[in-house]
Amino acid sequence: MENLPSPLVIEILSRLKDSTDLARCRVVSNTLNEASYEVRSLTLVCSMSRYLKSRSPETKHLITPFKTVLKNLVLRSPNLESVSLGVDRSLGGISFDDVEDESDDLHLTDFNFIQDWLPSLSKSIKSLSVSDFWVQSCWRQSQALSLISSTCHGLVQLVVRNAWLVVDGLCLMPTLTNLTLEFVRLDDEDLNMLNTCFPNLTQLNLIGVGGLKEPKINLPHLRTCQWSVSNAPLSLNISAPSLVDFHLKCIKPRLLFLEAPSLSNFNLSLENTDELVLKNCGNIQCLQLEVECFSLGYILSMFQRCVAVERLSLDFVRKTPRVVDVGADQVREFGLDMLLNYFPNIRYLSLGSEAWRVMESSFCRGSLENGIETKTLKELVAYIVVLEIEFTLAFIFSVLDKCTQLGGVSLLIHSDVDPCVAGNLISACRTKFPGVRWRWGIWKEGIKDTWVSDGI
Amino acid sequence: MAEEKSQASSSKMLTLKASDGVLFEVELNIAKEMKTVQAYIDDCEDIETIPIPNVLGKHLAIVIEYIKKTNEEYDAEFEKQWNMDDLQLLLLAANYLNISGLQECLCKAIAKRIENKSPEYVRKVFNIENDHSPEEEAKLRKEYKWAFEGVDKD
């Protein structure tokens, strides 16, 4: 690399994934040593191997403590713009029973530890990511947020994982636009402090954030949001005038309130809710719903004003099998008409396997009236399991008869279906509707879909 | 699947002359991906042959091919074909010609090749002379001793 000019050497060193490699480059030569201090990002991960060595009686004395390594690296590079430290994801699998001590050597959101090095970066740091060690952090409240907010005057991005965070002493962070909290217990039960102190967020990810009671997201500049929450909060309230992309996964909140006039892409996964209020959400174009079958009617009715929806994906939450309840098994009648009634302008429809199964059964029971033709639907994707080929074929043909402009049909057949049956299904479809652009594939739970071009 | 850049946008051809005299005829829209060439064209509108004094024909050929075929899949396989010397010369070419995508791809590739490697390996592979004094080196090694555990054998 001596042939390369210094700026290029720095570019290369900046792309090393771990700062341990950067540290070794300092030993290589003086040039590399000097160039290494121009690298503005630091990444340090405690691997499982390092963790085990630090615990083993034979090797623990040979291991420099992780916190010491981090501190030394930071103090030598006062112009760092990005710091990412954490334990490897594999350490997330360690449970309390595996651990015999109460050490805090990997408690990375510890206030005193962060205070040792973060202030030296107060003017330069733009991005900070801390992935804590759950075994050591889950029972230790951390005041890290107050320290970060009072120290980092220009922070733009903050990511914290696997920690217990309090919001006492949290200051305003006007430059922060990206916040991710993942598997964090946050003592801000209604998100008041979050809204007040991070008012300029454009991207918010709350994944498995606990400690919430009646959280309200009220952020004027928020554009994308991903929120995955347990059944603990009583209500979920989102008011975001600039929100364009929203991914919400919840279980059974009593109330779900959403006001998002700019919302274009909405991915909603919920079993049921007592009250769903969508205010000014008429601009949704792309809607993905995963709901409990029984709640479908109610939930769809709440989307009544969303006439801009052009792309719809629907599936039913697969509940774990329980004692057979005849009432529960009698799924409501549900057909294409119902969807088209609520979303008359859909061009693209994707049906998950449960949704397809219910629609096919409803059709085959003959309990639905045959509605009028529709010309808007152009493309259909469906995940199917073929139980009785005649029923499946009859249903597919009925859909094509009804949707006269349906030009593209993509069917993913479950991998457990007999290949002969699948083959027969495919040829029957191609023969009956040769003008349709057919696409075939195979699906299975937990595995990526495979597309096959010519038969299976 | 590799996709060729559309030729429909411009059928005008340009000639690039590498440092060893090798000539390459390329479509204008391909040449424009090289910001240095674009600047040349902006300055002299009627030019037909553009000299590329810093890049050998063999490397210019690879650069042109990259521009035509670049996509995620191609980029992932691209760097595997070249040895370290070629990677560095290609990086110099990409830098001179100001092709940010190729430069990024090559920087990542070179960084990947020195991950988890010893300083001796890095010196050999990049042909770098160790200009630390023995005392300096010993001091650094002591300071960063934690960085030397679990390193790949050379």
XYZ file of C-alpha atoms in Angstrom:
610
model
C 0.000 0.000 0.000
C 3.034 2.223 -0.103
C 2.161 2.764 -3.766
C -1.148 4.252 -2.753
C -1.438 7.891 -1.699
C -2.353 8.549 1.898
C -6.023 9.491 1.268
C -6.597 6.103 -0.365
C -4.829 4.287 2.467
C -7.187 6.044 4.881
C -10.177 5.027 2.765
C -9.082 1.405 2.966
C -8.435 1.511 6.707
C -11.838 3.151 7.208
C -13.446 0.062 5.772
C -11.940 -2.382 8.226
C -14.845 -3.899 10.108
C -13.165 -4.070 13.488
C -10.737 -1.647 15.067
C -8.631 -4.566 16.262
C -7.400 -4.804 12.673
C -6.726 -1.088 12.710
C -4.651 -1.451 15.863
C -2.528 -4.147 14.228
C -1.970 -1.889 11.218
C -0.238 0.553 13.537
C 2.532 -2.001 14.033
C 2.993 -2.511 10.275
C 4.723 0.760 9.495
C 4.938 4.392 10.418
C 2.852 5.416 7.408
C 0.036 3.100 8.344
C 0.308 4.181 11.951
C -0.170 7.816 11.017
C -2.942 7.043 8.537
C -4.820 5.039 11.161
C -5.426 8.167 13.233
C -7.296 9.701 10.332
C -9.883 6.946 10.473
C -12.953 8.518 11.966
C -14.850 5.423 12.987
C -14.241 2.871 15.701
C -15.860 -0.545 15.936
C -15.134 -2.958 18.725
C -16.992 -6.174 19.344
C -16.444 -8.647 22.145
C -16.619 -12.054 20.540
C -17.790 -15.206 22.269
C -14.223 -16.521 22.164
C -12.902 -13.428 23.928
C -15.673 -13.672 26.520
C -14.899 -17.306 27.267
C -11.164 -16.661 27.521
C -11.805 -13.836 29.974
C -13.686 -16.273 32.199
C -11.447 -19.288 31.955
C -8.922 -19.606 34.812
C -6.117 -20.540 32.407
C -6.485 -17.573 30.091
C -8.214 -14.776 31.976
C -4.972 -13.140 33.065
C -3.906 -12.865 29.424
C -6.974 -10.937 28.321
C -6.991 -7.149 28.458
C -10.415 -6.065 29.749
C -12.734 -4.966 26.929
C -13.511 -1.639 28.584
C -9.794 -0.855 28.912
C -9.227 -1.587 25.224
C -12.097 0.664 24.202
C -10.989 3.533 26.420
C -7.423 3.410 25.140
C -8.505 3.360 21.516
C -10.858 6.307 21.962
C -8.441 8.452 23.944
C -5.879 8.106 21.157
C -8.374 9.270 18.496
C -10.100 12.417 19.691
C -11.711 13.139 16.330
C -13.858 10.071 16.052
C -17.187 10.624 14.343
C -18.609 7.168 14.790
C -18.257 4.696 17.660
C -19.810 1.268 17.726
C -19.147 -1.047 20.628
C -20.832 -4.153 21.802
C -20.925 -7.804 22.502
C -21.423 -10.244 19.675
C -25.003 -11.389 19.150
C -24.035 -14.895 20.197
C -23.602 -13.629 23.737
C -27.317 -12.922 23.757
C -27.823 -16.638 24.166
C -26.071 -16.760 27.525
C -28.537 -17.064 30.372
C -28.232 -16.234 34.057
C -27.733 -19.841 34.932
C -24.549 -19.935 32.887
C -23.045 -17.062 34.793
C -21.656 -17.404 38.275
C -20.378 -13.940 39.005
C -21.846 -10.477 39.289
C -19.120 -8.726 37.367
C -19.835 -5.698 35.270
C -16.843 -5.895 32.954
C -19.173 -5.985 29.956
C -21.854 -3.680 31.267
C -21.322 -1.224 28.440
C -24.095 1.250 29.276
C -22.568 1.782 32.694
C -22.489 5.529 33.385
C -18.981 5.545 34.878
C -17.520 3.621 31.977
C -19.027 5.902 29.340
C -17.958 8.956 31.295
C -14.347 7.823 30.985
C -14.232 8.264 27.231
C -17.330 9.865 25.693
C -16.661 13.468 26.799
C -13.422 13.486 24.789
C -15.537 13.008 21.656
C -18.220 15.529 22.556
C -17.552 17.829 19.631
C -16.814 15.261 16.952
C -19.130 12.334 17.514
C -22.080 11.951 15.160
C -23.005 8.297 15.561
C -22.970 6.079 18.652
C -24.012 2.453 18.912
C -23.873 0.352 22.072
C -24.934 -3.299 22.173
C -24.840 -4.203 25.815
C -24.491 -7.605 27.474
C -27.977 -8.439 28.700
C -26.882 -10.698 31.535
C -25.002 -7.795 33.115
C -27.218 -4.914 32.047
C -30.772 -6.098 32.610
C -30.623 -5.642 36.371
C -28.580 -2.459 36.392
C -30.387 0.788 35.680
C -28.317 3.010 33.434
C -28.156 6.775 33.331
C -26.305 6.609 30.030
C -28.963 8.631 28.179
C -28.520 11.641 30.424
C -24.762 11.519 29.929
C -25.026 11.076 26.174
C -27.505 13.927 25.843
C -25.496 16.364 27.942
C -22.174 15.476 26.350
C -22.732 14.893 22.653
C -23.678 18.181 21.118
C -23.831 17.035 17.522
C -25.007 13.442 17.757
C -27.115 12.437 14.764
C -27.571 8.708 15.257
C -27.967 6.672 18.440
C -28.425 2.912 18.741
C -28.762 1.108 22.076
C -29.445 -2.591 22.501
C -29.997 -4.877 25.479
C -30.058 -2.292 28.242
C -32.163 -0.772 31.013
C -32.328 2.973 30.447
C -33.780 5.684 32.632
C -34.663 9.125 31.301
C -33.879 11.218 34.380
C -31.651 14.089 33.440
C -32.217 13.566 29.722
C -31.492 16.825 27.860
C -32.672 18.129 24.551
C -30.828 16.630 21.566
C -31.860 18.771 18.615
C -29.418 17.197 16.152
C -30.522 13.611 16.752
C -32.434 12.325 13.738
C -32.020 8.541 13.992
C -32.828 6.561 17.125
C -32.884 2.786 17.520
C -33.700 1.062 20.807
C -33.719 -2.703 20.638
C -34.531 -5.011 23.549
C -34.358 -2.147 25.943
C -36.311 -1.482 29.084
C -37.077 2.217 28.930
C -38.374 3.953 32.033
C -40.394 6.495 30.055
C -43.793 4.908 30.214
C -45.640 7.229 27.867
C -42.568 8.236 25.813
C -42.955 11.831 27.037
C -39.246 12.398 27.465
C -38.473 10.783 24.132
C -40.849 13.131 22.321
C -39.630 16.175 24.222
C -35.905 15.591 24.043
C -35.652 14.101 20.538
C -38.083 16.352 18.646
C -36.253 16.194 15.329
C -36.207 12.472 14.803
C -36.773 11.380 11.220
C -36.198 7.690 11.839
C -37.310 5.781 14.936
C -36.957 2.072 15.633
C -38.404 0.680 18.842
C -37.961 -3.071 18.777
C -38.935 -4.970 21.884
C -38.892 -1.891 24.081
C -40.454 -2.615 27.455
C -41.533 -0.424 30.349
C -44.233 1.315 28.309
C -47.753 1.897 29.572
C -49.656 4.250 27.222
C -46.967 5.290 24.776
C -47.571 8.159 22.407
C -45.267 8.954 19.534
C -45.649 12.604 18.700
C -42.884 13.663 16.343
C -43.370 16.300 13.650
C -40.458 15.268 11.408
C -40.674 11.508 11.696
C -40.527 9.860 8.266
C -39.895 6.197 8.945
C -40.810 4.197 11.994
C -40.530 0.596 13.020
C -42.309 -0.343 16.234
C -42.499 -3.834 17.599
C -44.147 -4.046 20.999
C -45.408 -6.688 23.438
C -48.893 -6.844 24.844
C -47.924 -4.832 27.922
C -48.870 -1.315 26.749
C -52.556 -0.527 27.122
C -52.718 1.734 24.121
C -50.573 2.841 21.208
C -50.806 6.348 19.907
C -48.938 7.719 16.912
C -49.237 11.231 15.634
C -46.711 11.986 12.899
C -47.536 14.422 10.089
C -44.437 13.560 8.013
C -44.529 9.794 8.468
C -44.247 8.001 5.136
C -43.246 4.452 6.072
C -44.585 2.688 9.182
C -44.055 -0.869 10.309
C -46.052 -1.758 13.446
C -46.153 -5.117 15.158
C -48.305 -5.432 18.238
C -50.665 -7.933 19.820
C -53.918 -6.731 21.370
C -53.771 -3.112 22.453
C -57.050 -1.727 23.736
C -56.636 1.286 21.551
C -54.545 1.936 18.480
C -54.630 5.517 17.266
C -52.788 6.625 14.154
C -52.722 10.068 12.601
C -50.392 10.143 9.609
C -51.526 12.210 6.620
C -48.335 11.506 4.626
C -48.314 7.779 5.276
C -47.769 5.864 2.070
C -46.501 2.459 3.166
C -48.131 0.796 6.189
C -47.220 -2.652 7.450
C -49.472 -3.666 10.330
C -49.325 -6.883 12.275
C -51.829 -7.195 15.106
C -54.131 -9.849 16.396
C -56.967 -7.633 17.463
C -57.810 -4.354 19.113
C -60.839 -2.920 20.872
C -60.507 0.336 19.072
C -58.638 1.193 15.917
C -58.693 4.840 14.905
C -57.115 5.979 11.665
C -57.247 9.726 11.318
C -56.224 11.358 8.039
C -54.589 8.238 6.689
C -56.102 8.555 3.251
C -52.773 8.520 1.395
C -51.777 4.962 2.126
C -50.850 3.320 -1.168
C -49.196 0.150 0.002
C -50.802 -1.792 2.854
C -49.626 -5.001 4.452
C -51.913 -6.551 7.019
C -51.376 -9.513 9.259
C -54.348 -9.864 11.572
C -56.426 -12.439 13.355
C -59.090 -13.784 11.051
C -61.999 -12.799 13.288
C -60.864 -9.221 13.503
C -60.625 -8.786 9.757
C -64.050 -7.267 9.246
C -63.607 -4.682 11.968
C -60.077 -3.770 10.969
C -60.884 -3.479 7.275
C -63.846 -1.251 8.074
C -61.477 1.170 9.792
C -59.535 1.493 6.535
C -62.656 2.604 4.723
C -61.297 5.992 3.761
C -58.050 4.588 2.436
C -59.122 4.528 -1.179
C -55.613 5.219 -2.418
C -54.480 1.698 -1.542
C -53.089 0.119 -4.707
C -51.002 -2.669 -3.264
C -52.388 -4.956 -0.584
C -50.818 -7.885 1.215
C -52.958 -9.891 3.593
C -52.430 -12.816 5.867
C -53.934 -14.163 9.049
C -51.991 -14.585 12.230
C -51.381 -18.254 12.761
C -52.453 -18.969 16.291
C -50.935 -21.888 18.129
C -53.301 -24.841 18.161
C -55.502 -25.076 21.212
C -58.460 -27.184 22.326
C -60.799 -27.330 19.398
C -63.457 -24.687 19.669
C -66.160 -25.272 17.108
C -67.018 -21.593 17.030
C -63.408 -20.645 16.469
C -63.047 -23.105 13.668
C -65.991 -21.690 11.872
C -64.014 -18.938 10.267
C -66.022 -16.185 8.825
C -66.879 -16.242 5.186
C -64.385 -14.201 3.376
C -63.910 -13.630 -0.279
C -62.321 -11.356 -2.785
C -65.456 -9.191 -2.867
C -64.889 -8.122 0.709
C -61.378 -6.916 -0.058
C -62.412 -5.176 -3.259
C -65.263 -3.531 -1.436
C -62.912 -1.826 0.975
C -60.093 -1.293 -1.497
C -61.661 -0.760 -4.895
C -58.436 0.452 -6.471
C -56.040 -2.353 -5.716
C -53.855 -3.398 -8.633
C -51.619 -5.783 -6.746
C -52.758 -8.368 -4.197
C -50.626 -10.749 -2.194
C -52.309 -13.434 -0.083
C -50.534 -15.381 2.639
C -51.288 -19.074 3.061
C -53.850 -18.653 5.837
C -55.737 -15.944 3.973
C -55.782 -18.098 0.834
C -56.945 -21.127 2.792
C -59.883 -19.232 4.302
C -60.851 -17.711 0.957
C -60.650 -21.040 -0.804
C -62.797 -22.755 1.876
C -65.374 -19.987 1.769
C -65.559 -20.265 -2.000
C -65.851 -24.033 -1.988
C -68.592 -24.016 0.609
C -70.494 -22.001 -1.948
C -71.511 -19.564 0.719
C -70.455 -16.436 -1.086
C -72.423 -14.681 -3.721
C -70.611 -14.217 -6.951
C -69.983 -10.528 -7.181
C -69.455 -8.435 -10.236
C -66.366 -8.431 -12.384
C -63.515 -6.185 -11.525
C -61.064 -4.561 -13.889
C -58.575 -3.023 -11.501
C -56.656 -6.003 -10.200
C -53.614 -6.649 -12.412
C -51.361 -8.853 -10.372
C -51.867 -11.604 -7.816
C -49.329 -13.378 -5.627
C -50.432 -16.211 -3.348
C -48.854 -18.688 -0.967
C -50.849 -21.904 -1.267
C -51.078 -25.370 0.189
C -52.941 -27.730 -2.096
C -55.244 -29.948 -0.056
C -57.749 -30.837 -2.742
C -56.567 -29.939 -6.225
C -60.103 -29.620 -7.636
C -61.030 -27.027 -5.014
C -57.837 -25.071 -5.519
C -58.260 -25.055 -9.272
C -61.920 -24.065 -9.025
C -61.014 -21.189 -6.786
C -58.133 -19.998 -8.963
C -60.368 -20.084 -12.046
C -63.110 -18.194 -10.264
C -60.661 -15.438 -9.368
C -59.493 -15.180 -12.964
C -63.058 -15.136 -14.240
C -63.870 -12.307 -11.893
C -60.728 -10.224 -12.348
C -60.758 -9.784 -16.065
C -57.582 -7.681 -16.210
C -55.537 -10.000 -14.051
C -52.486 -10.479 -16.253
C -49.885 -11.820 -13.820
C -50.417 -14.638 -11.345
C -47.562 -15.863 -9.149
C -48.263 -18.913 -7.029
C -45.895 -20.305 -4.436
C -46.780 -23.891 -3.600
C -45.777 -25.326 -0.234
C -42.759 -27.617 -0.477
C -44.641 -30.496 1.199
C -47.118 -30.716 -1.671
C -46.566 -33.767 -3.857
C -44.660 -32.675 -6.979
C -47.130 -34.587 -9.207
C -50.029 -32.687 -7.740
C -48.153 -29.436 -8.141
C -47.324 -30.334 -11.731
C -50.956 -31.098 -12.506
C -52.049 -27.845 -10.968
C -49.591 -25.859 -13.034
C -50.539 -27.470 -16.355
C -54.254 -27.117 -15.650
C -53.781 -23.407 -14.968
C -51.651 -22.841 -18.047
C -54.108 -24.700 -20.258
C -57.204 -22.941 -19.027
C -55.689 -19.456 -18.965
C -52.843 -19.388 -21.478
C -52.936 -15.606 -21.756
C -51.953 -15.114 -18.139
C -48.320 -14.553 -17.201
C -47.850 -17.456 -14.771
C -44.994 -17.648 -12.291
C -44.377 -20.568 -9.994
C -42.399 -21.025 -6.847
C -41.964 -23.044 -3.686
C -42.379 -21.795 -0.140
C -41.789 -23.202 3.297
C -41.960 -21.671 6.765
C -38.683 -20.171 7.831
C -37.024 -20.560 4.432
C -36.600 -18.018 1.676
C -39.047 -18.370 -1.233
C -37.702 -20.058 -4.348
C -38.960 -19.045 -7.760
C -38.989 -21.652 -10.470
C -39.540 -20.647 -14.068
C -40.579 -23.824 -15.758
C -42.650 -26.168 -13.678
C -41.533 -27.735 -10.412
C -27.955 -11.524 -14.025
C -25.520 -8.955 -15.369
C -27.245 -6.149 -17.148
C -25.540 -4.155 -19.813
C -26.108 -0.442 -19.605
C -28.592 0.670 -22.209
C -27.042 1.827 -25.425
C -30.201 3.532 -26.487
C -29.365 6.756 -24.672
C -26.378 7.594 -26.824
C -24.767 5.946 -29.790
C -21.862 8.354 -29.879
C -18.566 6.575 -29.442
C -15.445 7.848 -27.772
C -11.908 6.563 -27.817
C -9.868 6.239 -24.653
C -6.110 5.824 -24.989
C -4.387 3.993 -22.145
C -0.848 4.805 -20.972
C 0.643 1.959 -23.034
C -1.129 3.127 -26.201
C -3.967 0.602 -26.164
C -7.156 2.129 -27.585
C -10.679 1.494 -26.331
C -13.836 2.498 -28.107
C -16.644 3.070 -25.613
C -20.150 4.496 -25.718
C -20.448 8.010 -24.391
C -22.672 7.005 -21.490
C -20.098 4.477 -20.307
C -17.301 7.017 -20.541
C -19.350 9.540 -18.595
C -19.296 7.267 -15.529
C -15.642 8.286 -15.267
C -16.002 11.791 -13.869
C -12.505 12.718 -15.010
C -13.431 11.849 -18.592
C -16.719 13.713 -18.220
C -14.796 16.836 -17.194
C -12.534 16.416 -20.226
C -15.539 16.199 -22.529
C -17.118 19.242 -20.898
C -13.973 21.245 -21.587
C -13.386 20.101 -25.155
C -16.678 19.246 -26.824
C -15.383 17.837 -30.097
C -12.782 15.555 -28.645
C -12.703 12.027 -30.002
C -9.683 10.485 -28.361
C -9.052 11.069 -24.691
C -5.652 10.206 -23.237
C -5.637 8.301 -19.933
C -1.951 8.636 -19.041
C -2.077 6.964 -15.629
C -3.771 3.698 -16.472
C -2.449 0.670 -18.336
C -4.576 -0.882 -21.058
C -5.052 -4.078 -19.062
C -6.570 -2.139 -16.150
C -8.616 0.217 -18.275
C -10.229 -2.812 -19.872
C -11.229 -4.129 -16.437
C -12.584 -0.716 -15.400
C -14.719 -0.416 -18.536
C -16.068 -3.929 -18.019
C -16.951 -3.048 -14.420
C -18.910 0.032 -15.448
C -20.882 -1.980 -17.965
C -21.743 -4.831 -15.643
C -21.846 -3.419 -12.144
C -24.605 -4.661 -9.864
C -24.662 -6.213 -6.393
C -23.970 -9.722 -7.615
C -21.217 -8.675 -10.003
C -19.525 -6.492 -7.417
C -19.476 -9.313 -4.871
C -17.589 -11.583 -7.290
C -15.553 -8.890 -9.016
C -12.697 -8.513 -6.584
C -12.052 -12.248 -6.195
C -10.395 -12.467 -9.581
C -7.553 -10.068 -8.900
C -4.364 -10.342 -6.899
C -3.348 -7.640 -4.459
C -1.105 -5.766 -6.914
C -3.882 -5.545 -9.467
C -6.398 -4.467 -6.817
C -4.140 -1.591 -5.830
C -3.498 -0.532 -9.419
C -7.218 -0.737 -10.157
C -7.875 1.431 -7.120
C -5.407 4.005 -8.392
C -7.163 3.907 -11.757
C -10.607 4.256 -10.207
C -9.354 7.141 -8.120
C -7.763 8.932 -11.092
C -10.811 8.386 -13.288
C -13.079 9.369 -10.377
C -15.446 6.388 -10.391
C -16.854 6.335 -6.882
C -18.666 2.978 -7.083
C -15.572 1.126 -8.235
C -13.401 2.920 -5.703
C -15.746 1.859 -2.894
C -15.803 -1.731 -4.118
C -12.016 -1.903 -4.250
C -11.414 -0.247 -0.872
C -13.753 -2.739 0.752
C -12.064 -5.614 -1.033
C -8.557 -4.599 0.046
C -9.727 -4.025 3.637
C -11.264 -7.482 3.656
C -7.972 -9.032 2.611
C -6.122 -7.658 5.602
C -8.755 -8.557 8.171
C -7.450 -10.724 10.964
C -3.965 -10.858 9.452
C -0.632 -10.324 11.165
C 1.465 -7.192 10.536
C 4.065 -9.404 8.819
C 1.441 -10.614 6.367
C 0.262 -7.096 5.641
C 3.835 -5.943 5.044
C 4.537 -8.794 2.644
C 1.293 -8.504 0.733
C 1.526 -4.766 0.269
C 5.257 -4.683 -0.079
C 5.596 -2.260 2.797
C 8.877 -1.616 4.535
C 8.780 -1.601 8.296
C 10.120 1.837 9.148
C 9.503 1.586 12.884
C 12.568 1.437 15.060
C 12.776 -1.809 17.051
C 11.923 0.115 20.210
C 8.905 1.759 18.616
C 7.645 -1.541 17.321
C 8.114 -3.250 20.668
C 6.237 -0.427 22.386
C 3.338 -0.655 19.959
C 3.166 -4.407 20.216
C 2.985 -4.178 23.971
C 0.353 -1.481 23.873
C -1.803 -3.445 21.463
C -1.083 -6.926 22.702
C -4.827 -7.562 22.976
C -5.050 -7.165 19.217
C -2.765 -10.103 18.581
C -4.890 -12.867 19.965
C -6.647 -15.164 17.518
C -4.919 -13.775 14.423
C -4.852 -15.973 11.289
C -1.664 -17.917 10.783
C 0.296 -16.478 7.863
